[in-house]
XYZ file of N, CA and C in Angstrom:
780
model
N 28.360 -45.807 3.381
C 28.374 -44.348 3.893
C 27.361 -43.903 4.277
N 26.468 -43.810 5.092
C 25.042 -43.785 5.091
C 24.755 -42.308 4.263
N 23.871 -41.738 3.837
C 23.874 -39.932 3.411
C 23.395 -39.112 4.342
N 23.593 -38.515 4.212
C 23.838 -36.819 5.361
C 22.307 -36.639 5.371
N 21.980 -35.977 6.912
C 20.921 -35.570 6.009
C 20.959 -33.946 5.175
N 20.278 -32.959 5.314
C 20.359 -31.343 4.219
C 20.741 -31.162 5.979
N 19.613 -30.891 6.921
C 20.140 -30.259 8.326
C 21.400 -30.308 8.791
N 22.578 -31.050 8.201
C 23.463 -31.631 9.108
C 25.008 -30.706 8.354
N 24.115 -29.919 6.919
C 24.830 -29.392 6.157
C 25.047 -27.814 6.715
N 23.680 -28.032 7.236
C 23.794 -26.054 7.369
C 24.415 -25.249 8.730
N 25.299 -23.953 8.300
C 26.166 -23.597 8.351
C 25.122 -22.565 9.692
N 25.945 -22.765 10.884
C 25.008 -21.315 11.791
C 25.697 -21.138 11.648
N 26.128 -19.525 11.467
C 26.544 -17.691 10.165
C 25.779 -17.553 9.817
N 25.573 -18.302 8.491
C 24.468 -17.530 7.715
C 22.577 -18.071 7.463
N 22.617 -19.632 8.752
C 21.381 -19.341 9.545
C 21.378 -17.921 10.708
N 21.830 -17.508 10.759
C 21.334 -16.701 12.374
C 21.528 -15.107 11.024
N 22.186 -15.193 10.307
C 22.320 -13.935 9.129
C 20.890 -14.030 8.267
N 20.274 -15.096 7.700
C 19.607 -14.965 7.746
C 17.944 -15.199 9.126
N 18.492 -15.271 10.066
C 17.727 -14.803 11.010
C 17.225 -13.624 11.624
N 18.073 -13.167 11.233
C 18.561 -11.369 10.856
C 17.201 -10.639 10.345
N 17.819 -10.662 8.823
C 17.093 -10.293 8.381
C 15.694 -10.873 7.883
N 15.326 -11.427 8.428
C 13.738 -11.614 8.966
C 12.975 -11.373 10.229
N 13.721 -11.049 10.721
C 13.001 -9.120 11.999
C 12.367 -8.349 11.006
N 12.871 -7.809 9.555
C 12.502 -6.872 9.156
C 11.109 -7.340 8.192
N 10.211 -7.686 8.622
C 8.799 -7.814 8.533
C 8.049 -7.191 8.927
N 6.633 -7.054 8.410
C 5.637 -6.097 8.040
C 5.503 -4.562 7.954
N 5.459 -4.409 10.229
C 5.682 -2.709 9.438
C 6.733 -1.965 10.200
N 7.548 -3.820 10.219
C 9.226 -3.104 11.760
C 9.741 -2.267 9.763
N 10.335 -1.816 10.299
C 11.397 -1.206 8.989
C 13.011 -0.544 9.384
N 12.587 -0.619 10.480
C 13.837 -0.080 11.914
C 14.643 -1.397 12.920
N 15.250 -1.174 12.791
C 15.790 -1.949 14.416
C 17.182 -2.081 15.040
N 17.560 -1.853 16.388
C 18.932 -1.740 16.141
C 19.489 -3.050 17.203
N 20.645 -2.752 17.631
C 21.501 -3.892 17.938
C 20.619 -4.853 19.040
N 20.249 -3.956 19.310
C 20.216 -4.431 21.030
C 18.986 -4.941 21.028
N 18.609 -4.408 19.861
C 16.663 -5.337 19.695
C 16.417 -6.624 19.552
N 17.832 -6.839 18.410
C 17.850 -7.981 17.297
C 18.212 -8.908 17.965
N 19.531 -7.661 19.742
C 19.876 -8.949 20.251
C 18.987 -9.733 20.690
N 18.112 -8.739 21.492
C 17.054 -9.840 22.080
C 16.115 -10.658 21.573
N 16.453 -10.189 20.104
C 15.161 -11.412 19.076
C 15.975 -12.119 18.444
N 17.116 -12.404 18.227
C 17.972 -13.352 17.874
C 18.794 -13.625 19.076
N 18.696 -14.242 20.706
C 19.213 -14.411 21.667
C 20.224 -14.447 21.228
N 21.328 -13.661 20.907
C 22.476 -13.620 20.463
C 23.516 -12.023 21.146
N 25.155 -12.663 21.181
C 25.846 -11.363 22.163
C 25.567 -10.320 20.558
N 25.392 -9.536 21.748
C 25.715 -8.230 20.824
C 26.083 -8.451 19.521
N 27.573 -8.732 20.185
C 29.251 -8.459 19.442
C 28.591 -9.417 17.925
N 28.238 -10.278 18.497
C 27.938 -11.261 16.811
C 26.853 -10.384 16.271
N 25.820 -9.352 16.741
C 24.985 -9.141 15.473
C 25.655 -8.031 15.058
N 26.670 -7.389 15.786
C 27.042 -5.957 15.063
C 27.796 -7.122 13.291
N 28.478 -8.246 14.001
C 29.417 -8.991 12.949
C 28.519 -9.358 12.549
N 27.888 -9.623 12.217
C 26.521 -9.890 11.099
C 25.970 -8.401 10.204
N 25.175 -7.668 10.750
C 25.061 -6.445 10.749
C 25.721 -5.566 9.725
N 27.486 -6.336 10.258
C 28.394 -5.512 9.260
C 28.665 -6.665 7.597
N 29.140 -7.277 8.230
C 28.384 -8.786 6.129
C 27.238 -7.572 5.596
N 26.022 -7.966 6.174
C 25.141 -7.479 5.854
C 25.442 -6.083 4.620
N 25.324 -5.471 5.873
C 26.147 -4.115 5.566
C 27.130 -3.959 3.992
N 28.272 -4.734 4.125
C 28.998 -4.537 3.505
C 28.375 -5.193 1.474
N 27.452 -5.743 1.781
C 27.467 -6.331 1.027
C 26.280 -5.936 -0.159
N 24.906 -4.437 1.163
C 24.209 -3.321 0.645
C 22.757 -4.717 1.061
N 22.378 -5.346 1.976
C 21.706 -5.781 2.484
C 21.348 -5.385 3.346
N 21.904 -4.626 4.323
C 21.307 -3.831 4.896
C 21.987 -2.849 5.113
N 21.158 -1.706 5.553
C 21.503 -0.148 5.687
C 21.495 0.670 7.680
N 22.724 1.298 7.511
C 21.977 2.196 8.749
C 21.886 3.255 8.061
N 20.085 4.002 9.313
C 19.905 5.197 9.277
C 21.323 6.451 9.949
N 21.132 6.595 9.759
C 22.738 7.683 10.438
C 22.122 8.972 11.683
N 21.074 8.851 11.598
C 19.950 9.838 12.091
C 19.661 8.263 13.589
N 19.260 7.912 13.399
C 18.166 7.031 14.583
C 19.652 5.813 14.754
N 21.018 5.660 14.262
C 22.389 4.866 13.976
C 20.878 3.243 14.211
N 20.720 2.740 13.764
C 19.207 1.768 13.405
C 19.566 1.311 12.636
N 19.287 -0.173 12.232
C 19.676 -0.543 10.250
C 18.162 -0.979 10.331
N 18.351 -1.018 9.135
C 16.982 -1.208 7.836
C 17.324 -2.232 6.770
N 16.405 -2.745 5.935
C 17.220 -3.548 4.956
C 16.955 -2.090 3.625
N 18.191 -3.266 3.092
C 19.079 -2.208 2.043
C 18.688 -2.231 0.696
N 18.879 -2.199 -0.750
C 18.659 -1.783 -1.453
C 18.718 -3.324 -2.510
N 19.431 -3.449 -1.256
C 19.911 -5.187 -2.858
C 19.565 -6.280 -2.550
N 18.296 -5.788 -0.731
C 17.145 -7.205 -0.342
C 15.475 -6.358 -1.128
N 15.840 -5.249 -1.750
C 14.640 -5.570 -2.925
C 15.292 -5.830 -4.303
N 16.289 -5.314 -4.520
C 16.632 -6.659 -5.550
C 16.299 -7.956 -5.758
N 16.380 -8.013 -4.759
C 17.261 -9.311 -4.481
C 15.163 -9.919 -4.408
N 14.212 -8.915 -4.099
C 13.371 -9.615 -4.316
C 11.617 -9.436 -5.590
N 13.305 -8.482 -6.431
C 12.606 -8.327 -7.505
C 12.665 -8.979 -8.135
N 13.673 -9.569 -8.013
C 13.848 -10.518 -8.894
C 13.386 -11.692 -8.938
N 12.614 -11.871 -7.703
C 12.260 -13.515 -8.111
C 10.941 -13.040 -8.046
N 10.718 -11.599 -7.742
C 8.711 -10.800 -8.633
C 8.649 -12.000 -9.959
N 10.074 -12.277 -10.581
C 10.408 -11.019 -11.879
C 10.232 -12.673 -12.724
N 10.918 -13.521 -11.836
C 10.997 -14.938 -11.990
C 9.781 -15.731 -12.467
N 9.396 -15.776 -10.686
C 8.569 -16.497 -10.458
C 6.992 -15.983 -10.862
N 6.905 -15.012 -11.850
C 5.111 -15.076 -11.188
C 4.407 -13.648 -12.296
N 4.579 -12.864 -11.115
C 4.461 -11.371 -11.121
C 4.538 -10.174 -12.526
N 6.262 -10.231 -12.813
C 5.624 -9.484 -14.373
C 5.405 -11.136 -15.535
N 6.434 -11.495 -15.171
C 6.314 -13.184 -15.638
C 3.749 -13.257 -16.405
N 3.678 -12.835 -15.495
C 2.833 -13.088 -16.091
C 1.634 -11.674 -16.357
N 2.296 -10.715 -15.894
C 2.040 -9.700 -16.541
C 2.183 -9.191 -17.935
N 3.149 -9.276 -18.013
C 3.287 -8.503 -19.576
C 2.401 -8.723 -20.542
N 2.175 -10.276 -20.962
C 0.382 -10.230 -21.523
C -0.634 -9.277 -22.133
N -0.265 -9.309 -20.032
C -2.041 -8.057 -19.486
C -1.212 -6.768 -20.154
N -0.382 -6.516 -19.890
C 0.375 -5.225 -19.809
C -0.214 -4.864 -21.439
N 0.531 -5.436 -22.339
C 0.162 -5.836 -24.065
C -1.038 -5.574 -24.190
N -1.586 -6.894 -23.808
C -3.180 -6.594 -24.108
C -4.158 -5.173 -24.080
N -4.013 -4.461 -22.701
C -4.683 -3.217 -21.984
C -4.686 -2.118 -23.034
N -3.467 -2.133 -23.616
C -2.395 -0.826 -24.187
C -3.101 -0.961 -25.570
N -3.039 -2.946 -26.426
C -4.129 -2.871 -27.249
C -5.473 -2.250 -27.166
N -6.123 -2.094 -26.334
C -6.891 -1.341 -26.146
C -7.511 -0.668 -25.754
N -6.671 0.285 -25.485
C -6.392 1.648 -25.195
C -5.586 2.770 -26.045
N -4.307 2.296 -26.076
C -3.245 2.830 -26.977
C -2.613 3.973 -25.641
N -2.764 3.555 -24.512
C -2.488 4.060 -23.614
C -1.402 3.295 -22.269
N -0.863 3.375 -21.613
C 1.604 3.690 -20.919
C 0.423 1.919 -20.177
N 0.744 1.776 -20.159
C 0.289 0.516 -19.446
C 1.405 -0.141 -17.950
N 1.268 0.667 -16.115
C 2.260 -0.224 -15.535
C 1.452 -1.042 -14.741
N 2.440 -1.426 -14.324
C 2.191 -2.391 -12.859
C 3.310 -2.208 -11.964
N 2.999 -2.386 -10.908
C 3.738 -1.963 -9.136
C 3.870 -2.457 -8.246
N 3.954 -2.594 -7.202
C 4.092 -2.871 -6.128
C 4.282 -1.789 -5.490
N 4.076 -2.050 -4.230
C 4.317 -1.111 -2.992
C 5.231 -1.383 -1.814
N 5.901 -1.003 -1.609
C 7.020 -0.676 -0.544
C 7.702 0.100 -0.190
N 7.555 0.394 1.403
C 7.842 1.327 1.958
C 7.403 2.521 2.155
N 6.019 2.024 2.018
C 5.378 3.642 1.876
C 5.566 4.053 1.037
N 6.552 3.251 -0.251
C 5.771 4.175 -1.463
C 5.587 3.312 -2.884
N 5.134 3.569 -3.772
C 4.906 3.205 -4.795
C 6.349 2.874 -5.846
N 6.176 1.363 -6.434
C 7.942 1.054 -6.717
C 7.435 0.362 -8.044
N 6.933 1.577 -9.743
C 7.326 0.621 -10.397
C 7.887 -0.608 -11.006
N 7.739 -1.502 -11.110
C 8.200 -2.814 -12.506
C 8.548 -3.115 -13.513
N 7.657 -2.527 -14.338
C 7.635 -2.520 -15.610
C 6.823 -1.499 -15.894
N 6.772 -1.606 -17.411
C 6.435 -0.953 -18.149
C 5.846 -1.148 -19.507
N 4.614 -1.519 -20.539
C 4.048 -0.917 -22.171
C 3.800 0.240 -22.446
N 4.597 0.710 -23.133
C 4.277 1.674 -23.591
C 3.396 1.917 -24.818
N 2.460 3.288 -24.792
C 1.045 3.412 -26.459
C 2.510 4.114 -27.011
N 2.241 4.443 -28.479
C 3.409 4.036 -29.532
C 2.115 5.515 -29.717
N 1.666 6.466 -29.187
C 1.653 7.788 -29.765
C 2.796 8.402 -28.965
N 2.947 9.852 -30.293
C 3.668 10.811 -30.020
C 3.347 11.356 -28.765
N 2.948 11.667 -27.957
C 2.867 12.278 -27.333
C 2.533 11.862 -25.509
N 3.348 11.593 -25.088
C 3.266 10.990 -23.499
C 3.713 10.412 -22.314
N 3.342 10.167 -21.307
C 3.884 9.749 -20.403
C 5.693 9.680 -19.906
N 6.063 10.166 -19.272
C 7.264 9.583 -19.522
C 7.668 8.533 -18.430
N 8.504 6.695 -18.664
C 8.310 5.789 -18.103
C 9.172 6.240 -16.569
N 8.377 5.508 -15.787
C 8.785 5.125 -14.128
C 8.431 4.851 -13.723
N 9.631 3.409 -14.570
C 10.094 1.970 -14.391
C 11.146 2.236 -13.446
N 10.882 1.584 -11.800
C 11.831 1.693 -10.983
C 12.616 2.930 -10.373
N 10.942 3.695 -10.577
C 11.358 5.112 -9.560
C 10.006 4.671 -8.368
N 11.060 4.919 -6.966
C 9.469 5.299 -5.944
C 9.143 6.926 -5.985
N 7.978 5.959 -6.040
C 6.770 8.119 -6.014
C 5.905 7.119 -4.202
N 5.862 8.325 -4.379
C 5.057 8.488 -2.775
C 3.586 7.976 -2.984
N 3.160 7.608 -2.236
C 1.891 6.855 -2.522
C 0.341 7.401 -2.755
N 0.399 7.960 -2.121
C -1.136 9.681 -1.392
C -0.794 10.219 -2.939
N -0.418 10.198 -3.693
C -1.177 11.073 -5.241
C -0.643 10.587 -6.100
N -0.445 9.027 -6.632
C -0.050 7.918 -7.604
C -2.054 6.937 -7.473
N -2.460 7.349 -8.201
C -3.645 5.786 -8.152
C -3.335 4.798 -7.632
N -2.060 4.008 -7.911
C -1.122 2.468 -7.719
C -1.239 2.445 -6.032
N -0.698 3.377 -5.186
C -0.402 4.273 -4.389
C -1.550 3.841 -3.623
N -2.793 4.585 -3.950
C -4.319 5.151 -3.297
C -4.783 3.624 -3.750
N -4.211 2.243 -3.961
C -5.089 1.574 -3.781
C -4.376 0.403 -3.493
N -3.660 0.928 -2.820
C -2.916 0.133 -1.632
C -3.333 0.539 -0.334
N -3.079 1.372 -0.429
C -3.836 2.126 1.254
C -5.122 1.732 0.875
N -5.787 2.125 0.439
C -7.017 1.606 0.048
C -7.809 0.480 0.756
N -6.982 -0.499 1.269
C -6.604 -1.378 1.571
C -6.144 -2.208 2.482
N -5.563 -1.191 3.441
C -4.485 -0.822 4.820
C -5.480 -1.225 5.571
N -5.531 -1.583 7.098
C -6.776 -0.633 8.998
C -5.868 1.005 7.976
N -6.682 1.230 9.445
C -6.714 2.698 9.995
C -5.182 2.938 10.164
N -4.740 2.075 10.571
C -3.731 1.931 12.323
C -1.953 2.060 10.912
N -2.865 1.047 9.746
C -1.684 1.012 9.514
C -1.047 2.148 8.418
N -2.245 2.967 8.117
C -2.549 4.324 8.100
C -1.845 5.368 8.296
N -2.310 5.210 9.061
C -1.160 6.379 10.842
C 0.232 6.212 10.490
N -0.102 5.059 10.249
C 1.641 4.359 10.486
C 2.446 4.685 9.622
N 2.401 5.221 8.292
C 2.891 5.284 6.696
C 3.129 7.464 7.361
N 1.177 7.305 7.407
C 1.565 8.302 7.222
C 0.939 9.412 8.614
N 2.627 9.495 9.364
C 2.182 10.465 11.016
C 1.465 11.571 10.677
N 1.903 12.564 9.606
C 1.739 13.388 9.424
C 0.796 13.527 8.862
N -0.692 15.196 9.990
C -1.861 15.412 8.964
C -1.549 15.870 7.799
N -0.450 16.587 7.255
C -0.344 16.888 6.565
C 0.412 16.152 5.552
N 0.240 16.395 4.731
C 0.922 15.708 3.307
C 1.449 16.186 3.099
N 2.271 16.297 1.737
C 2.947 17.045 0.629
C 2.405 16.891 -0.115
N 2.813 18.112 -0.643
C 1.585 18.569 -2.008
C 2.839 19.116 -2.945
N 2.690 19.024 -4.670
C 3.216 18.005 -6.111
C 3.326 18.976 -6.366
N 1.417 18.863 -6.517
C 0.673 19.944 -7.817
C -0.833 20.702 -6.880
N -1.401 20.932 -7.278
C -2.146 22.010 -6.464
C -3.451 20.586 -6.348
N -3.859 19.396 -7.093
C -4.415 18.668 -6.836
C -3.861 17.862 -6.224
N -2.974 17.569 -5.575
C -2.873 17.028 -4.409
C -2.949 16.945 -3.133
N -3.842 15.374 -2.834
C -3.983 15.472 -1.379
C -3.741 15.715 -0.058
N -3.830 16.898 0.810
C -2.475 17.634 1.445
C -3.087 17.574 2.661
N -4.277 16.322 2.966
C -5.422 16.767 4.483
C -5.378 15.193 4.550
N -4.558 14.936 5.640
C -4.861 12.766 5.574
C -5.937 13.030 5.593
N -7.288 13.641 6.577
C -8.232 13.262 6.933
C -9.645 13.544 5.451
N -8.824 13.723 4.619
C -10.213 13.588 3.764
C -9.403 12.611 2.441
N -8.153 12.591 2.892
C -7.038 11.069 1.606
C -8.201 9.894 2.555
N -8.028 10.062 4.262
C -8.716 8.375 3.920
C -10.573 8.841 3.639
N -10.682 8.964 3.244
C -11.907 9.104 2.880
C -12.255 9.126 1.118
N -10.985 9.215 0.784
C -10.860 9.232 -0.426
C -9.750 7.625 -0.711
N -9.755 7.211 0.318
C -9.161 5.843 0.668
C -10.996 4.406 0.540
N -11.547 5.168 1.179
C -12.941 4.690 1.749
C -13.320 3.878 -0.024
N -14.095 5.183 -0.527
C -14.062 5.746 -1.841
C -13.661 4.230 -2.179
N -12.842 3.929 -2.971
C -11.161 3.428 -3.788
C -11.496 2.459 -2.814
N -12.024 2.368 -2.610
C -11.751 0.673 -1.291
C -13.032 -0.001 -2.604
N -14.434 0.967 -1.560
C -15.424 0.491 -2.105
C -15.517 0.249 -4.022
N -15.221 0.978 -4.782
C -14.709 1.237 -6.764
C -14.077 0.345 -7.020
N -13.081 -0.248 -5.878
C -12.578 -1.199 -6.384
C -10.669 -0.668 -7.439
N -10.476 0.745 -7.157
C -10.469 1.098 -8.571
C -9.766 2.430 -7.828
N -8.462 3.703 -8.361
C -7.946 4.831 -7.741
C -7.580 5.783 -8.639
N -8.050 7.025 -8.918
C -7.303 7.598 -9.600
C -6.598 8.614 -9.683
N -5.140 9.072 -9.796
C -4.192 9.891 -9.458
C -5.089 11.107 -11.224
N -5.626 13.011 -10.584
C -6.443 13.565 -11.166
C -4.407 14.445 -10.807
N -3.598 13.906 -11.492
C -2.680 15.733 -11.985
C -2.021 15.474 -10.013
N -2.334 15.015 -9.169
C -1.990 14.435 -8.050
C -0.578 14.399 -8.244
N 0.237 14.342 -8.729
C 2.325 13.713 -9.674
C 2.530 14.538 -9.625
N 1.890 15.014 -10.896
C 2.227 16.054 -11.964
C 0.971 16.103 -12.592
N 1.615 17.557 -13.407
C 0.466 18.073 -14.057
C 0.629 18.386 -15.251
N -0.994 18.062 -16.051
C -0.564 17.185 -16.618
C -0.552 15.703 -17.216
N -0.980 15.185 -15.796
C -0.765 13.242 -15.637
C -1.524 12.586 -15.218
N -2.654 12.304 -15.884
C -3.883 11.093 -14.975
C -3.653 9.968 -16.009
N -4.073 9.363 -14.418
C -4.129 7.844 -14.059
C -4.854 6.573 -13.621
N -5.795 6.226 -13.663
C -5.955 4.964 -13.430
C -5.570 3.912 -12.611
N -5.766 3.197 -12.346
C -5.360 1.500 -11.949
C -6.247 1.046 -10.502
N -5.662 -0.371 -10.772
C -7.334 -1.357 -10.062
C -5.874 -2.696 -9.918
N -6.552 -2.851 -8.253
C -5.861 -4.082 -7.458
C -5.372 -4.072 -7.777
N -3.921 -5.703 -8.028
C -3.592 -6.848 -8.372
C -3.367 -7.945 -6.866
N -4.165 -8.643 -7.146
C -4.003 -10.015 -5.672
C -3.576 -11.898 -6.210
N -3.267 -12.134 -5.198
C -2.558 -13.651 -5.232
C -3.151 -15.264 -4.488
N -2.951 -15.605 -4.618
C -3.833 -17.099 -4.039
C -4.427 -16.370 -2.728
N -3.438 -15.599 -2.351
C -3.638 -15.864 -0.760
C -4.443 -14.733 -0.304
N -5.003 -13.759 -1.427
C -6.462 -13.337 -1.297
C -5.416 -11.610 -1.037
N -4.658 -11.684 -1.227
C -3.422 -10.558 -0.101
C -3.556 -9.443 -1.238
N -3.683 -8.100 -1.320
C -3.139 -7.268 -2.792
C -0.994 -7.340 -3.036
N -0.747 -7.575 -3.945
C 0.796 -8.038 -4.031
C 0.729 -6.743 -5.306
N -0.428 -5.691 -5.832
C 0.210 -4.915 -7.077
C -0.523 -4.132 -7.565
N -0.572 -3.261 -8.292
C -1.445 -2.285 -9.011
C -0.998 -2.497 -10.474
N -2.184 -3.237 -11.436
C -2.033 -2.236 -12.764
C -2.800 -1.301 -13.410
N -1.859 -0.445 -14.213
C -2.601 1.338 -14.138
C -2.310 1.244 -16.298
N -3.152 2.816 -15.967
C -2.980 3.066 -17.457
C -2.258 4.497 -17.329
N -2.074 5.695 -17.404
C -1.452 6.574 -17.208
C -1.597 7.695 -19.484
N -1.850 8.437 -18.794
C -1.752 9.680 -19.745
C -1.644 10.810 -19.973
N -1.268 11.774 -20.632
C -1.889 13.085 -21.133
C -3.744 13.402 -20.463
N -3.373 14.644 -19.705
C -4.528 14.635 -19.177
C -5.642 14.894 -20.102
N -5.562 15.816 -21.661
C -6.096 15.724 -21.919
C -6.656 14.651 -22.987
N -6.409 13.708 -23.014
C -6.288 12.738 -24.029
C -7.575 11.300 -22.856
N -7.354 12.105 -21.998
C -7.631 11.493 -20.168
C -8.595 12.284 -19.743
N -9.509 12.786 -20.194
C -11.240 12.925 -20.177
C -11.760 12.761 -18.753
N -12.449 13.386 -18.151
C -13.427 12.254 -17.193
C -14.886 11.275 -17.746
N -15.370 11.558 -18.708
C -16.083 10.421 -20.067
C -15.042 9.288 -20.649
N -14.088 9.894 -20.417
C -14.066 8.912 -21.186
C -12.504 7.248 -20.054
N -11.657 8.291 -19.245
C -12.150 7.136 -17.257
C -13.296 6.846 -17.192
N -14.451 6.796 -17.249
C -15.631 6.023 -17.056
C -15.754 5.999 -17.516
N -15.512 5.552 -18.674
C -16.687 5.030 -19.802
C -15.977 3.485 -20.344
N -14.249 4.307 -20.687
C -13.519 3.048 -21.631
C -12.087 2.246 -20.205
N -11.524 3.628 -19.394
C -11.098 3.369 -18.726
C -10.767 2.668 -17.922
N -12.068 2.663 -16.473
C -11.354 2.266 -15.930
C -12.276 0.848 -15.290
N -13.449 0.630 -16.304
C -13.216 -1.051 -17.523
C -12.273 -1.908 -17.988
N -10.992 -1.372 -18.245
C -10.302 -2.418 -19.082
C -9.280 -2.418 -17.471
N -9.220 -1.379 -17.268
C -8.531 -1.206 -15.848
C -8.362 -2.463 -14.992
N -9.865 -1.918 -14.494
C -10.948 -3.465 -13.970
C -10.296 -4.357 -14.289
N -10.410 -4.841 -16.157
C -10.354 -6.062 -15.948
C -8.787 -6.477 -15.844
N -8.553 -6.021 -16.293
C -6.971 -6.221 -16.641
C -6.319 -6.482 -14.993
N -7.141 -5.559 -14.232
C -6.212 -6.259 -12.783
C -6.864 -8.234 -11.962
N -7.705 -8.249 -13.023
C -9.151 -9.196 -12.502
C -8.179 -10.697 -13.320
N -8.552 -9.468 -14.597
C -7.258 -11.282 -15.293
C -5.960 -11.958 -14.533
N -4.963 -10.648 -14.210
C -3.527 -10.871 -13.740
C -3.567 -11.179 -12.691
N -4.511 -10.995 -11.448
C -5.376 -11.712 -10.139
C -5.357 -12.614 -10.989
N -6.299 -13.538 -11.305
C -6.029 -15.131 -11.970
C -5.405 -16.316 -12.408
N -4.615 -14.892 -12.905
C -3.032 -16.171 -13.055
C -2.286 -16.379 -12.014
N -2.460 -14.922 -11.200
C -2.068 -15.577 -10.392
C -2.880 -16.789 -9.032
N -3.530 -17.064 -8.947
C -4.416 -17.942 -8.561
C -5.019 -16.991 -7.408
N -5.934 -15.982 -7.588
C -6.365 -15.454 -7.364
C -8.577 -16.210 -7.424
N -9.545 -16.250 -6.714
C -10.402 -16.715 -6.688
C -11.258 -15.560 -5.943
N -12.928 -15.384 -6.937
C -13.613 -14.688 -6.024
C -14.144 -15.652 -4.776
């Protein structure tokens, strides 16, 4: 008996569900039933059944204000599992450990997701005074070093979509709350290759971050060191921490296949 091709085993409903999930890509964060029906060329009732199934499992969630749908936390968790198993985290751990060994400050690796920075892993300093671990936290991009690294390599159109208001939310007295002022800083960050959080998210905490690129040359994350401002003087940041963080970002990028 001839062996069947794998294509003969495809379950159409599962294929449609995956097609639906794949509509949420790039700048698309929310879609309605009508739009999904057009894109998938499926009847609205079929689309609704797919959405209901995916929503029940946490892969899709509905925005109650707009009644549109967006990816759920389960999709993020699945993506993070892939990252952990296949590359970024596995390659990042020794780099973070080396960074802490060089400067004895807490180091992080973070990714950009839906306008926020998500901290995936940390190696902490053994000093008594340290910053609270942010692993698992989702923080705004405009006031974090890792977030500004990501924003600095986006187009102006992408930034305006993510930050539609000219007035940005302030968290401390040093948070950049004017979008135009932020855009100017992002241009400097893109040129220098690193970003600094000058107590912009938390008073008394400073951070330095550099980009992580993969073999496609796109930025897939950021590596950073963070600590109390009393240890993060301007001189130490410039002479010690910036070179270390940039090197850590370059080393990790090389591990992920990036070549200049």
